[in-house]
XYZ file of C-alpha atoms in Angstrom:
344
model
C -3.765 0.342 -8.280
C -4.614 3.626 -9.916
C -2.564 5.278 -12.535
C -0.956 7.908 -10.209
C 0.354 5.001 -8.321
C 2.059 3.355 -11.451
C 5.317 5.057 -11.742
C 8.005 4.519 -14.313
C 11.112 2.800 -12.981
C 13.490 5.197 -14.554
C 13.988 7.971 -12.150
C 16.710 10.537 -11.553
C 19.549 8.908 -9.400
C 19.684 9.952 -5.765
C 23.457 10.235 -5.517
C 25.201 12.922 -7.321
C 28.695 12.165 -8.577
C 30.289 13.924 -5.715
C 28.308 11.943 -3.192
C 28.228 8.466 -4.695
C 29.828 6.654 -1.791
C 30.047 2.905 -1.641
C 28.173 0.975 1.007
C 31.407 0.291 2.844
C 32.296 4.085 3.141
C 28.865 4.878 4.375
C 28.882 2.197 6.982
C 32.226 3.306 8.202
C 30.898 6.603 8.958
C 27.613 5.432 10.710
C 26.946 6.505 14.295
C 25.418 4.433 17.023
C 22.624 6.748 17.991
C 19.121 7.324 16.732
C 17.989 10.691 15.439
C 16.765 11.718 18.914
C 20.232 10.831 20.523
C 19.026 7.736 22.237
C 20.517 4.318 22.027
C 19.172 2.244 19.104
C 16.831 -0.610 19.799
C 18.780 -3.852 20.760
C 19.005 -6.643 18.444
C 16.637 -9.489 19.189
C 19.356 -12.018 19.850
C 18.585 -15.658 20.241
C 18.373 -18.205 17.522
C 19.214 -17.898 13.923
C 16.422 -16.405 11.775
C 15.107 -16.966 8.426
C 12.124 -16.284 6.077
C 11.540 -17.118 2.515
C 9.748 -14.008 0.835
C 7.563 -13.855 -2.229
C 10.569 -13.651 -4.503
C 11.335 -17.212 -3.474
C 14.559 -15.716 -1.802
C 15.432 -17.320 1.633
C 16.494 -14.510 3.887
C 18.759 -15.504 6.836
C 20.449 -13.881 9.759
C 22.282 -14.994 13.031
C 19.296 -13.660 15.054
C 16.017 -12.113 14.600
C 16.371 -8.521 12.943
C 15.984 -5.890 15.581
C 16.117 -2.755 13.285
C 13.683 -2.781 10.575
C 13.382 0.022 7.658
C 10.106 -0.453 5.533
C 7.856 1.216 3.088
C 5.667 3.341 5.242
C 2.424 1.329 4.456
C 4.390 -1.870 5.346
C 5.751 -0.304 8.484
C 2.172 0.522 9.364
C 1.116 -3.106 8.965
C 3.900 -4.483 10.941
C 2.978 -1.985 13.635
C -0.604 -3.289 13.652
C 0.918 -6.785 14.076
C 2.904 -5.809 17.125
C 6.276 -4.772 15.763
C 6.128 -1.129 16.258
C 9.274 -1.039 18.557
C 11.148 -2.688 15.712
C 10.568 -0.081 13.096
C 13.774 2.182 12.888
C 12.887 3.980 9.563
C 10.437 4.312 6.805
C 10.279 5.490 3.082
C 7.201 6.545 1.427
C 4.506 9.051 2.140
C 4.877 9.584 5.844
C 4.183 13.285 6.528
C 1.812 15.598 4.728
C 2.795 19.156 3.820
C 1.341 20.542 7.030
C 3.445 18.115 8.958
C 0.753 15.869 10.003
C 1.069 11.940 9.394
C 0.080 10.724 6.013
C -2.973 8.205 6.193
C -0.546 5.649 4.745
C 1.251 5.689 8.161
C -1.835 4.250 10.021
C -1.177 4.013 13.621
C 2.666 4.103 13.325
C 4.271 6.842 15.566
C 6.091 8.940 12.778
C 7.767 10.869 15.326
C 9.699 7.777 16.548
C 11.154 6.672 13.272
C 13.524 8.167 10.732
C 12.155 9.151 7.512
C 14.477 8.066 4.914
C 12.210 9.313 2.037
C 8.818 11.060 2.113
C 7.720 10.514 -1.610
C 8.310 8.096 -4.597
C 11.811 8.423 -5.888
C 13.075 9.652 -2.592
C 15.432 7.367 -0.532
C 18.355 8.921 1.386
C 21.180 6.302 1.151
C 23.273 7.886 3.899
C 20.455 8.231 6.226
C 19.350 4.560 5.605
C 23.163 3.466 6.298
C 23.300 5.468 9.637
C 20.371 3.561 10.775
C 22.396 0.372 10.524
C 19.373 -1.675 9.279
C 19.095 -5.276 10.010
C 16.268 -5.762 7.354
C 14.451 -3.858 4.550
C 10.787 -4.706 3.958
C 8.437 -3.673 1.190
C 5.701 -4.481 -1.274
C 6.155 -6.157 -4.722
C 3.645 -5.121 -7.342
C 5.789 -6.447 -10.374
C 8.420 -9.121 -10.472
C 11.869 -7.834 -9.370
C 10.578 -4.344 -8.536
C 10.684 -3.468 -4.820
C 8.138 -0.894 -4.029
C 9.553 2.683 -3.484
C 13.246 1.345 -3.710
C 14.760 3.486 -6.514
C 16.270 1.307 -9.324
C 19.057 3.687 -9.558
C 20.496 3.113 -6.171
C 18.939 -0.230 -5.525
C 22.093 -2.177 -5.553
C 23.847 -0.116 -2.919
C 20.649 0.003 -0.802
C 20.446 -3.942 -0.880
C 24.110 -4.246 0.119
C 23.541 -2.554 3.402
C 20.841 -5.191 4.752
C 18.838 -8.226 3.706
C 15.496 -7.376 2.117
C 11.985 -8.937 2.108
C 9.426 -8.414 -0.555
C 5.801 -9.404 -0.268
C 3.502 -9.580 -3.366
C 0.419 -7.284 -3.157
C -0.771 -7.388 -6.723
C -2.638 -10.103 -8.796
C -3.402 -11.938 -5.469
C -6.556 -11.111 -3.304
C -6.281 -8.925 -0.378
C -6.104 -11.661 2.370
C -2.884 -13.170 0.804
C -0.515 -10.281 1.366
C -2.088 -9.842 4.808
C -1.322 -13.469 5.648
C 2.101 -13.081 4.438
C 2.969 -10.064 6.343
C 1.539 -11.743 9.360
C 3.821 -14.725 8.769
C 6.775 -12.417 8.435
C 5.693 -10.475 11.665
C 5.390 -13.796 13.595
C 8.920 -14.977 12.434
C 10.240 -11.799 13.751
C 8.623 -12.291 17.219
C 4.979 -10.977 16.945
C 2.463 -12.547 18.968
C -0.428 -13.229 16.660
C -2.443 -14.645 19.323
C -2.487 -11.422 21.264
C -5.919 -10.017 22.119
C -5.436 -6.981 19.859
C -4.382 -8.932 16.702
C -7.137 -11.614 17.641
C -9.694 -8.705 17.699
C -8.338 -7.265 14.507
C -8.699 -10.435 12.506
C -12.065 -11.064 14.003
C -13.225 -7.481 12.757
C -11.691 -8.156 9.226
C -13.531 -11.465 8.806
C -16.860 -9.877 10.214
C -16.385 -6.964 7.791
C -15.770 -9.442 4.809
C -18.910 -11.073 5.660
C -20.798 -7.665 5.827
C -19.509 -6.763 2.522
C -20.556 -10.046 1.031
C -24.091 -9.714 2.430
C -24.273 -6.060 1.174
C -23.288 -7.231 -2.302
C -25.842 -10.008 -2.421
C -28.614 -7.671 -1.248
C -27.640 -5.240 -3.773
C -28.365 -7.576 -6.776
C -25.676 -6.640 -9.206
C -24.967 -2.994 -8.390
C -22.155 -1.913 -10.820
C -19.213 -0.512 -9.032
C -16.459 1.434 -10.841
C -12.951 1.974 -9.161
C -11.517 4.821 -10.673
C -8.822 7.746 -10.269
C -9.063 11.313 -11.656
C -6.258 13.380 -13.030
C -6.136 16.686 -14.922
C -6.280 15.064 -18.304
C -7.321 11.420 -17.743
C -9.757 9.336 -16.072
C -8.450 5.948 -15.028
C -10.431 2.971 -14.536
C -8.775 0.268 -12.210
C -8.532 -3.531 -12.997
C -9.880 -5.947 -10.386
C -7.938 -8.560 -11.963
C -4.676 -6.964 -10.666
C -5.564 -4.736 -7.708
C -5.600 -7.138 -4.635
C -8.324 -5.202 -2.923
C -10.682 -5.004 -5.934
C -9.996 -8.659 -6.706
C -11.142 -9.597 -3.135
C -14.222 -7.287 -3.297
C -15.162 -8.974 -6.492
C -14.709 -12.321 -4.910
C -17.021 -11.348 -2.024
C -19.692 -10.589 -4.640
C -19.198 -6.930 -5.629
C -19.771 -6.278 -9.296
C -16.587 -4.399 -10.099
C -16.421 -3.125 -13.737
C -13.564 -4.799 -15.660
C -11.862 -2.343 -18.145
C -11.750 -3.679 -21.615
C -8.313 -2.355 -22.754
C -6.065 -2.094 -19.877
C -2.811 -0.203 -20.374
C 0.612 -1.859 -20.351
C 0.848 -3.750 -16.850
C -2.936 -4.282 -16.703
C -3.517 -2.076 -13.863
C -5.952 0.269 -15.268
C -7.467 1.628 -18.473
C -6.606 5.318 -19.342
C -9.701 7.155 -20.784
C -9.707 10.728 -21.941
C -12.331 12.957 -20.078
C -14.440 12.903 -23.255
C -14.848 9.140 -22.773
C -15.337 9.074 -18.931
C -18.727 7.611 -19.439
C -17.434 4.582 -21.391
C -18.407 2.219 -18.513
C -21.900 2.262 -16.847
C -21.762 2.391 -13.006
C -24.031 2.841 -10.169
C -21.292 3.619 -7.517
C -17.991 5.006 -8.074
C -15.148 4.340 -5.734
C -12.919 7.227 -6.196
C -9.064 7.265 -5.431
C -8.888 9.261 -2.219
C -5.096 10.034 -2.206
C -3.892 13.605 -2.282
C -2.160 12.991 -5.646
C -5.541 12.334 -7.258
C -8.202 14.751 -7.843
C -11.008 14.721 -5.523
C -14.753 15.334 -6.041
C -14.491 19.192 -5.435
C -11.715 19.510 -7.962
C -13.458 17.139 -10.481
C -16.445 19.354 -10.549
C -14.660 21.373 -13.205
C -14.925 18.468 -15.470
C -18.379 18.462 -17.360
C -18.119 14.660 -18.151
C -17.635 14.021 -14.491
C -20.565 16.157 -13.430
C -22.928 14.086 -15.848
C -21.940 10.600 -14.966
C -25.099 9.004 -13.352
C -23.356 7.942 -10.103
C -22.110 11.416 -9.515
C -25.480 13.074 -10.172
C -27.006 10.564 -7.849
C -24.324 11.197 -5.127
C -23.129 7.770 -5.180
C -19.315 8.257 -5.000
C -17.302 6.823 -2.184
C -13.516 7.266 -1.367
C -11.214 4.462 -2.133
C -7.865 3.984 -0.437
C -5.942 2.526 -3.501
C -2.830 1.314 -1.408
C -4.360 -0.686 1.473
C -2.589 -1.261 4.659
C -1.967 -4.885 4.490
C -2.963 -6.074 8.053
C -6.305 -7.051 9.486
C -6.481 -3.701 11.435
C -5.719 -1.757 8.387
C -8.006 -3.253 5.893
C -10.951 -4.003 7.946
C -12.362 -0.442 7.623
C -11.988 -0.657 3.849
C -14.423 -3.551 3.801
C -16.767 -1.904 6.232
C -16.848 1.448 4.387
C -17.422 -0.229 1.025
C -20.225 -2.437 2.460
C -21.949 0.702 3.726
C -21.585 2.489 0.424
C -23.048 -0.557 -1.323
C -26.026 -0.838 1.025
C -26.784 2.806 0.622
C -26.393 2.911 -3.211
C -29.278 2.326 -5.780
C -29.136 0.785 -9.130
C -29.399 3.663 -11.682
C -30.347 1.926 -14.858
């Protein structure tokens, strides 16, 4: 995970003194209609439901949760696994400034869900309560931290519905995919459907393609990085699940020598951007990070051998943890590795 993604947990509280309502008061004022005025999705009903998440917490309910609110990337993964009609709301980057869906949303229909928050630190507690959620689902990068759930209002948020967290850091990419698939199946998804089966087969084929490309490349050095105005961040394959998996498949990912606190990346000044030799650069492709055109103003960027050779490939630093969402990442990197040449 790049530096731009590693946020401080101490953020401004979302509730003002005048609007700090308790969970009970919020629920008392909740309506029974969705944002478009239609009836909400019915609860699944049937037998009691339970799931033990990656915090080791067993979450239970009298029946399968029918109204799920999730981090946008999580919601997109659950959609890929067949639970799109269960997603009532999302939090996280969902719409871009021009109104179009953020890439993080994947194939999720953002017009059909309530956006509880559209950026880090945004989480509308009243909006969330009015959705009458049965379950909240999100990533866990660090122990005890629910991704994009603000610490300041976390207690109130968790009073409104049970929560599930899936670990996505310090484990290779297939692990969170497997765990989200297990969660989806427990919620009623058919993992043997034709679409999910095809997606899994595509992922497995893409992994083998990357393995073969890395083997043929013979030690091609790959640097995963993110650019900002004052710093160049080198990501750590020992923490980022996608990079960890790429390395397992044989890609020679550069390991930073002195990672910052948390071990996600090493922060370099632009004067030291050439600290690590690389034949191919995977560059953070999110809008919050500087892209190649903007980086052209950095002399040390322009002088990097991989940049001069045109061997820079986009890198989605927050994968969609489903077979459908992650297969293209493997395919794109395999192609970039095949087309790159060793530079020294």
